Amino acid sequence: MEKKGNLYVITPSDLTYEPIEVSDEGAKEYIQYVSKELAKFIGTIQFGLSFFDIKASINEDNKNQIDFYDGNNNLLYSKKIECPKNQIEYITALMKAQFSGEFKTDLGKICWKSEPIYDEGDNSENYYFNFKLDKYSKTLSICRRNGKIVNIEAQIYGQKDFNIKKLAVSELKGKRVDFQLDDVFGSEGNKVDGIVRHLNFHKSIFNNDVSASSRESLAYEKGNSLDSSHTSWDGIERDRITIWQDKERKEINVSNAKMLDYIQKILSHPRSKEIISYLEIEMEREFPGIMNYIKTNFNVYNEITGLTYEEDLDFENLHKSIILPECDLPVNKEKKLNRKQK
């Protein structure tokens, strides 16, 4: 490997896992590089781990070392990034700074990773954080582009009410909000009588495609969904409502105004509000502070969740056709059971 200015010229002979000995000058250069790059990443690493009640900071004496603390400022773990031991690791580190690590606490195992995205502009990275304890885990994915966080996806796995809980919001190459409660899929999914509730909104920046959908399904047996979408392809615009009932599809062509109205109604329907409210409570409990951050920094989230439902008989008839009583949320099932027992 030969360095020419700020660039590295790599040949096939450089790509080997054979152990290498880096000169003192090369090691010093690498540590300086790591310290400089780590200083760029530490803010978002700390931001992500803060939702796990963990603090991260660069060690005052070793600029290539991260120290991790719990909420009471007790040191949990220190990660010192040292010079790689083989050629391909050394090249990869120089070409693309990646920082990752894992450590165990009394409560469970923490994993984290950051990686730059060079073709998306300066200060563009993806971050991944994970906490795991036995069959329970939670993950947080963050995308930062040009210094701004534009995507957050939080997921919780292995709880009794739903095996998978997901909330994702993005303003990266369009706008997207995704709410998901899933008790079917995953290694611990309920394949017999589990349920899925899914609400989604998406708007593209390329051709103004916009859509919303609401889905309810039972394990692998039965599934319904209501979709409202506007698409533009080859200069042809299409507005349509699509209803899926047990794999049977019904498509209704509507006007652009009706389509936009139905998108709002799908997102603001009381049954959709149930999913939104349920997930907000779950996410805030598992990732303290995340809902305030999302509501403060993602306009699309507030645009979607702030919609008010206006009753419409035609839409109600369409929406009722996809409702599965078995997919009522646990709290609503308890209310119905209590009413029957009185």
CSV table of C-alpha atoms in Angstrom, one decimal:
chain,number,residue,atom,x,y,z
A,1,MET,CA,0.0,0.0,0.0
A,2,GLU,CA,1.4,3.4,-1.0
A,3,LYS,CA,0.2,6.7,0.2
A,4,LYS,CA,0.0,9.6,-2.4
A,5,GLY,CA,-1.0,12.8,-0.8
A,6,ASN,CA,-4.3,12.1,1.1
A,7,LEU,CA,-5.0,9.0,-1.0
A,8,TYR,CA,-4.0,5.3,-0.6
A,9,VAL,CA,-3.1,3.2,-3.6
A,10,ILE,CA,-4.0,-0.5,-2.9
A,11,THR,CA,-2.8,-3.5,-4.8
A,12,PRO,CA,-4.2,-7.1,-4.6
A,13,SER,CA,-1.1,-8.1,-2.6
A,14,ASP,CA,-2.1,-5.7,0.1
A,15,LEU,CA,-5.4,-7.6,0.8
A,16,THR,CA,-4.1,-10.3,3.1
A,17,TYR,CA,-4.9,-11.5,6.7
A,18,GLU,CA,-1.2,-12.2,7.3
A,19,PRO,CA,0.0,-10.5,10.5
A,20,ILE,CA,1.9,-7.3,10.0
A,21,GLU,CA,4.3,-5.2,12.0
A,22,VAL,CA,3.5,-1.5,11.7
A,23,SER,CA,6.4,0.8,12.2
A,24,ASP,CA,6.3,3.2,15.1
A,25,GLU,CA,5.7,6.1,12.7
A,26,GLY,CA,2.9,4.2,11.1
A,27,ALA,CA,1.3,3.3,14.4
A,28,LYS,CA,1.5,6.9,15.6
A,29,GLU,CA,-0.1,8.0,12.3
A,30,TYR,CA,-2.9,5.5,12.8
A,31,ILE,CA,-3.6,6.6,16.4
A,32,GLN,CA,-3.7,10.2,15.3
A,33,TYR,CA,-6.1,9.3,12.5
A,34,VAL,CA,-8.3,7.3,14.9
A,35,SER,CA,-8.4,10.1,17.5
A,36,LYS,CA,-9.4,12.6,14.8
A,37,GLU,CA,-12.1,10.4,13.4
A,38,LEU,CA,-13.4,9.4,16.8
A,39,ALA,CA,-13.9,13.0,17.8
A,40,LYS,CA,-16.3,13.3,14.8
A,41,PHE,CA,-18.4,10.3,15.9
A,42,ILE,CA,-18.4,10.4,19.7
A,43,GLY,CA,-21.3,12.9,19.8
A,44,THR,CA,-23.7,10.6,18.0
A,45,ILE,CA,-22.4,7.5,19.8
A,46,GLN,CA,-23.2,9.3,23.1
A,47,PHE,CA,-26.6,10.4,21.7
A,48,GLY,CA,-27.6,6.8,20.8
A,49,LEU,CA,-26.4,5.2,24.0
A,50,SER,CA,-28.2,7.9,26.1
A,51,PHE,CA,-31.4,6.1,25.2
A,52,PHE,CA,-30.0,3.0,27.0
A,53,ASP,CA,-29.0,5.2,30.0
A,54,ILE,CA,-25.3,4.9,29.2
A,55,LYS,CA,-22.9,7.7,28.8
A,56,ALA,CA,-19.9,7.6,26.4
A,57,SER,CA,-16.9,10.0,26.4
A,58,ILE,CA,-13.4,10.1,25.0
A,59,ASN,CA,-10.8,9.5,27.7
A,60,GLU,CA,-8.9,12.6,28.6
A,61,ASP,CA,-5.5,10.9,28.6
A,62,ASN,CA,-6.0,8.6,25.6
A,63,LYS,CA,-7.8,10.2,22.7
A,64,ASN,CA,-8.3,6.9,21.0
A,65,GLN,CA,-10.2,5.4,24.0
A,66,ILE,CA,-13.9,5.6,24.8
A,67,ASP,CA,-15.1,5.2,28.4
A,68,PHE,CA,-18.7,4.1,29.1
A,69,TYR,CA,-20.6,5.0,32.3
A,70,ASP,CA,-24.0,4.0,33.7
A,71,GLY,CA,-26.6,6.6,34.8
A,72,ASN,CA,-24.8,6.9,38.2
A,73,ASN,CA,-21.4,7.7,36.5
A,74,ASN,CA,-20.0,4.3,37.4
A,75,LEU,CA,-17.4,3.1,34.8
A,76,LEU,CA,-18.8,0.1,32.9
A,77,TYR,CA,-16.2,-0.5,30.2
A,78,SER,CA,-13.3,1.2,28.3
A,79,LYS,CA,-12.7,0.6,24.6
A,80,LYS,CA,-9.2,1.5,23.4
A,81,ILE,CA,-8.8,1.5,19.6
A,82,GLU,CA,-5.4,0.2,18.7
A,83,CYS,CA,-3.5,-0.4,15.5
A,84,PRO,CA,-4.8,-3.4,13.6
A,85,LYS,CA,-2.7,-6.6,13.6
A,86,ASN,CA,-3.0,-7.6,10.0
A,87,GLN,CA,-2.8,-5.8,6.6
A,88,ILE,CA,-6.5,-6.0,5.5
A,89,GLU,CA,-7.7,-4.6,8.9
A,90,TYR,CA,-5.2,-1.8,8.7
A,91,ILE,CA,-6.2,-0.9,5.1
A,92,THR,CA,-9.9,-1.1,5.9
A,93,ALA,CA,-9.5,1.1,9.0
A,94,LEU,CA,-7.6,3.7,7.0
A,95,MET,CA,-10.0,3.7,4.1
A,96,LYS,CA,-13.2,3.7,6.2
A,97,ALA,CA,-13.2,4.5,9.9
A,98,GLN,CA,-15.5,2.1,11.7
A,99,PHE,CA,-15.9,2.1,15.4
A,100,SER,CA,-17.6,-0.8,17.2
A,101,GLY,CA,-17.6,-2.7,20.4
A,102,GLU,CA,-19.5,-4.7,23.0
A,103,PHE,CA,-19.5,-5.1,26.7
A,104,LYS,CA,-21.6,-6.8,29.4
A,105,THR,CA,-23.3,-5.0,32.3
A,106,ASP,CA,-25.2,-6.4,35.3
A,107,LEU,CA,-28.4,-5.9,33.2
A,108,GLY,CA,-27.4,-7.3,29.9
A,109,LYS,CA,-25.0,-7.0,26.9
A,110,ILE,CA,-24.5,-3.8,25.0
A,111,CYS,CA,-23.3,-3.7,21.4
A,112,TRP,CA,-22.6,-0.6,19.3
A,113,LYS,CA,-21.2,0.3,15.9
A,114,SER,CA,-20.7,3.4,13.8
A,115,GLU,CA,-19.7,3.5,10.1
A,116,PRO,CA,-19.2,6.5,7.7
A,117,ILE,CA,-21.2,6.8,4.5
A,118,TYR,CA,-18.8,8.6,2.2
A,119,ASP,CA,-21.0,9.0,-0.9
A,120,GLU,CA,-23.7,10.9,1.1
A,121,GLY,CA,-21.6,14.0,2.0
A,122,ASP,CA,-19.5,15.1,4.9
A,123,ASN,CA,-20.5,14.0,8.4
A,124,SER,CA,-22.7,11.2,7.1
A,125,GLU,CA,-22.8,8.0,9.1
A,126,ASN,CA,-25.0,5.1,10.2
A,127,TYR,CA,-25.1,4.0,13.8
A,128,TYR,CA,-26.4,0.8,15.4
A,129,PHE,CA,-27.0,0.1,19.1
A,130,ASN,CA,-28.3,-3.1,20.7
A,131,PHE,CA,-29.1,-4.3,24.2
A,132,LYS,CA,-29.7,-8.0,24.8
A,133,LEU,CA,-30.7,-10.1,27.8
A,134,ASP,CA,-31.7,-13.7,27.1
A,135,LYS,CA,-34.6,-13.6,24.7
A,136,TYR,CA,-35.3,-9.9,25.2
A,137,SER,CA,-33.5,-7.3,23.2
A,138,LYS,CA,-33.9,-3.8,21.9
A,139,THR,CA,-32.1,-2.0,19.0
A,140,LEU,CA,-31.7,1.5,17.8
A,141,SER,CA,-30.6,2.5,14.3
A,142,ILE,CA,-29.7,6.1,13.5
A,143,CYS,CA,-28.7,7.7,10.1
A,144,ARG,CA,-26.9,11.0,10.1
A,145,ARG,CA,-26.4,12.9,6.8
A,146,ASN,CA,-24.4,16.1,6.4
A,147,GLY,CA,-24.4,16.4,10.2
A,148,LYS,CA,-28.2,16.0,10.7
A,149,ILE,CA,-30.0,13.0,12.0
A,150,VAL,CA,-32.6,12.1,9.4
A,151,ASN,CA,-33.6,8.6,10.3
A,152,ILE,CA,-34.4,6.8,13.6
A,153,GLU,CA,-35.6,3.2,13.9
A,154,ALA,CA,-36.3,1.7,17.3
A,155,GLN,CA,-37.3,-2.0,17.8
A,156,ILE,CA,-38.1,-4.1,20.9
A,157,TYR,CA,-38.0,-7.9,20.8
A,158,GLY,CA,-39.2,-10.7,23.0
A,159,GLN,CA,-41.9,-9.1,25.2
A,160,LYS,CA,-45.1,-11.0,26.1
A,161,ASP,CA,-47.7,-8.7,24.4
A,162,PHE,CA,-45.9,-8.5,21.1
A,163,ASN,CA,-42.7,-10.3,20.0
A,164,ILE,CA,-41.7,-7.3,17.7
A,165,LYS,CA,-42.5,-3.6,18.3
A,166,LYS,CA,-41.1,-1.2,15.8
A,167,LEU,CA,-41.3,2.6,15.3
A,168,ALA,CA,-39.4,4.2,12.4
A,169,VAL,CA,-39.4,7.7,11.2
A,170,SER,CA,-37.3,9.1,8.3
A,171,GLU,CA,-36.8,12.2,6.3
A,172,LEU,CA,-34.0,10.6,4.3
A,173,LYS,CA,-34.7,10.7,0.5
A,174,GLY,CA,-38.4,11.2,1.1
A,175,LYS,CA,-40.6,10.9,4.2
A,176,ARG,CA,-41.6,7.8,6.0
A,177,VAL,CA,-43.3,6.8,9.2
A,178,ASP,CA,-43.8,3.1,10.2
A,179,PHE,CA,-45.6,1.6,13.2
A,180,GLN,CA,-45.6,-2.1,13.7
A,181,LEU,CA,-46.8,-4.5,16.3
A,182,ASP,CA,-46.0,-8.1,15.4
A,183,ASP,CA,-46.5,-11.2,17.5
A,184,VAL,CA,-46.0,-13.7,14.6
A,185,PHE,CA,-42.6,-13.4,13.1
A,186,GLY,CA,-39.2,-13.8,14.7
A,187,SER,CA,-37.6,-16.8,16.4
A,188,GLU,CA,-40.0,-16.3,19.4
A,189,GLY,CA,-43.1,-15.5,17.3
A,190,ASN,CA,-46.5,-17.0,18.0
A,191,LYS,CA,-47.0,-19.0,14.9
A,192,VAL,CA,-50.4,-20.4,16.0
A,193,ASP,CA,-52.6,-17.4,17.0
A,194,GLY,CA,-50.3,-14.4,16.9
A,195,ILE,CA,-51.4,-11.1,15.4
A,196,VAL,CA,-49.9,-8.3,13.4
A,197,ARG,CA,-50.9,-4.6,13.3
A,198,HIS,CA,-49.1,-2.4,10.8
A,199,LEU,CA,-49.5,1.3,9.9
A,200,ASN,CA,-47.3,3.0,7.3
A,201,PHE,CA,-46.9,6.3,5.5
A,202,HIS,CA,-44.4,7.0,2.7
A,203,LYS,CA,-43.8,10.0,0.4
A,204,SER,CA,-41.0,9.9,-2.2
A,205,ILE,CA,-39.0,12.9,-3.3
A,206,PHE,CA,-38.4,11.7,-6.8
A,207,ASN,CA,-41.9,11.5,-8.4
A,208,ASN,CA,-44.2,12.6,-5.6
A,209,ASP,CA,-45.4,9.1,-4.9
A,210,VAL,CA,-47.4,9.1,-1.7
A,211,SER,CA,-49.1,6.3,0.1
A,212,ALA,CA,-50.6,5.0,3.4
A,213,SER,CA,-51.6,1.6,4.5
A,214,SER,CA,-53.2,-0.2,7.4
A,215,ARG,CA,-52.8,-3.9,7.8
A,216,GLU,CA,-54.2,-6.6,10.2
A,217,SER,CA,-53.3,-10.2,10.1
A,218,LEU,CA,-53.4,-13.5,12.0
A,219,ALA,CA,-50.4,-15.7,12.1
A,220,TYR,CA,-50.1,-17.3,8.6
A,221,GLU,CA,-53.8,-17.8,8.1
A,222,LYS,CA,-55.5,-14.6,7.5
A,223,GLY,CA,-54.5,-11.0,6.6
A,224,ASN,CA,-56.3,-7.8,5.5
A,225,SER,CA,-55.0,-4.4,4.4
A,226,LEU,CA,-56.3,-1.1,3.1
A,227,ASP,CA,-53.9,0.9,0.9
A,228,SER,CA,-54.4,4.4,-0.6
A,229,SER,CA,-51.7,5.5,-3.0
A,230,HIS,CA,-50.8,8.0,-5.7
A,231,THR,CA,-48.1,7.0,-8.1
A,232,SER,CA,-46.5,8.6,-11.1
A,233,TRP,CA,-44.6,6.5,-13.6
A,234,ASP,CA,-43.7,7.3,-17.2
A,235,GLY,CA,-45.7,10.5,-17.0
A,236,ILE,CA,-48.9,8.6,-16.1
A,237,GLU,CA,-50.4,9.3,-12.7
A,238,ARG,CA,-52.5,6.8,-10.9
A,239,ASP,CA,-54.7,7.2,-7.8
A,240,ARG,CA,-56.2,4.1,-6.3
A,241,ILE,CA,-57.5,2.4,-3.2
A,242,THR,CA,-56.5,-1.3,-2.8
A,243,ILE,CA,-58.2,-3.7,-0.4
A,244,TRP,CA,-56.7,-7.1,0.4
A,245,GLN,CA,-58.9,-9.7,2.1
A,246,ASP,CA,-57.5,-13.2,2.5
A,247,LYS,CA,-55.2,-12.8,-0.5
A,248,GLU,CA,-58.1,-11.5,-2.6
A,249,ARG,CA,-57.4,-8.1,-4.1
A,250,LYS,CA,-59.9,-5.4,-4.9
A,251,GLU,CA,-58.8,-2.1,-6.6
A,252,ILE,CA,-60.9,1.1,-6.7
A,253,ASN,CA,-59.9,4.0,-8.9
A,254,VAL,CA,-60.5,7.4,-7.3
A,255,SER,CA,-59.8,11.0,-7.9
A,256,ASN,CA,-56.6,12.6,-6.6
A,257,ALA,CA,-58.5,14.6,-4.0
A,258,LYS,CA,-60.3,11.5,-2.7
A,259,MET,CA,-57.0,9.6,-2.6
A,260,LEU,CA,-55.3,12.3,-0.5
A,261,ASP,CA,-58.4,12.4,1.8
A,262,TYR,CA,-58.3,8.6,2.3
A,263,ILE,CA,-54.6,8.7,3.1
A,264,GLN,CA,-55.3,11.1,5.9
A,265,LYS,CA,-58.3,9.0,7.1
A,266,ILE,CA,-56.2,5.8,7.2
A,267,LEU,CA,-53.6,7.6,9.3
A,268,SER,CA,-56.0,9.3,11.6
A,269,HIS,CA,-58.6,6.6,12.1
A,270,PRO,CA,-59.2,5.7,15.8
A,271,ARG,CA,-57.9,2.2,15.2
A,272,SER,CA,-54.7,3.7,13.8
A,273,LYS,CA,-54.5,6.1,16.7
A,274,GLU,CA,-54.5,3.0,19.0
A,275,ILE,CA,-51.3,1.7,17.4
A,276,ILE,CA,-49.6,5.0,17.5
A,277,SER,CA,-50.5,5.6,21.2
A,278,TYR,CA,-49.5,2.0,22.2
A,279,LEU,CA,-46.1,2.2,20.5
A,280,GLU,CA,-45.3,5.7,21.8
A,281,ILE,CA,-45.8,4.4,25.4
A,282,GLU,CA,-43.7,1.3,24.8
A,283,MET,CA,-40.9,3.2,23.1
A,284,GLU,CA,-40.7,5.9,25.7
A,285,ARG,CA,-40.5,3.2,28.5
A,286,GLU,CA,-37.7,1.3,26.7
A,287,PHE,CA,-35.9,4.3,25.2
A,288,PRO,CA,-36.5,7.2,27.7
A,289,GLY,CA,-36.5,10.5,25.9
A,290,ILE,CA,-36.9,9.2,22.4
A,291,MET,CA,-40.4,10.4,21.7
A,292,ASN,CA,-39.6,13.9,22.7
A,293,TYR,CA,-36.6,13.8,20.4
A,294,ILE,CA,-38.7,12.5,17.5
A,295,LYS,CA,-41.5,15.0,18.0
A,296,THR,CA,-39.0,17.9,18.3
A,297,ASN,CA,-36.9,17.0,15.3
A,298,PHE,CA,-39.1,15.2,12.7
A,299,ASN,CA,-41.8,17.3,11.2
A,300,VAL,CA,-43.2,14.4,9.3
A,301,TYR,CA,-44.0,12.5,12.5
A,302,ASN,CA,-46.1,15.4,13.8
A,303,GLU,CA,-47.8,15.9,10.5
A,304,ILE,CA,-48.9,12.3,10.6
A,305,THR,CA,-49.8,11.8,14.2
A,306,GLY,CA,-51.5,15.3,14.4
A,307,LEU,CA,-54.2,14.5,11.8
A,308,THR,CA,-57.8,14.6,13.0
A,309,TYR,CA,-60.2,12.0,11.8
A,310,GLU,CA,-63.4,13.2,10.1
A,311,GLU,CA,-66.1,10.5,9.7
A,312,ASP,CA,-67.1,9.5,6.2
A,313,LEU,CA,-69.5,6.7,5.5
A,314,ASP,CA,-67.8,5.4,2.3
A,315,PHE,CA,-64.5,5.2,4.0
A,316,GLU,CA,-65.9,3.6,7.1
A,317,ASN,CA,-67.4,0.8,5.0
A,318,LEU,CA,-64.0,0.3,3.4
A,319,HIS,CA,-62.1,0.3,6.7
A,320,LYS,CA,-64.5,-2.0,8.4
A,321,SER,CA,-63.8,-4.6,5.8
A,322,ILE,CA,-60.2,-5.1,6.9
A,323,ILE,CA,-60.8,-5.1,10.7
A,324,LEU,CA,-60.1,-8.4,12.4
A,325,PRO,CA,-61.5,-8.5,16.0
A,326,GLU,CA,-58.8,-10.9,16.9
A,327,CYS,CA,-56.3,-8.1,16.3
A,328,ASP,CA,-57.7,-5.9,19.0
A,329,LEU,CA,-54.8,-4.6,21.1
A,330,PRO,CA,-54.4,-6.4,24.5
A,331,VAL,CA,-55.8,-3.4,26.5
A,332,ASN,CA,-59.0,-3.4,24.3
A,333,LYS,CA,-59.5,-7.1,24.6
A,334,GLU,CA,-59.4,-6.7,28.4
A,335,LYS,CA,-62.0,-3.9,28.3
A,336,LYS,CA,-64.3,-6.1,26.1
A,337,LEU,CA,-63.9,-9.1,28.5
A,338,ASN,CA,-64.7,-6.9,31.5
A,339,ARG,CA,-67.8,-5.6,29.9
A,340,LYS,CA,-69.0,-9.1,29.1
A,341,GLN,CA,-68.4,-10.2,32.7
A,342,LYS,CA,-70.5,-7.4,34.2
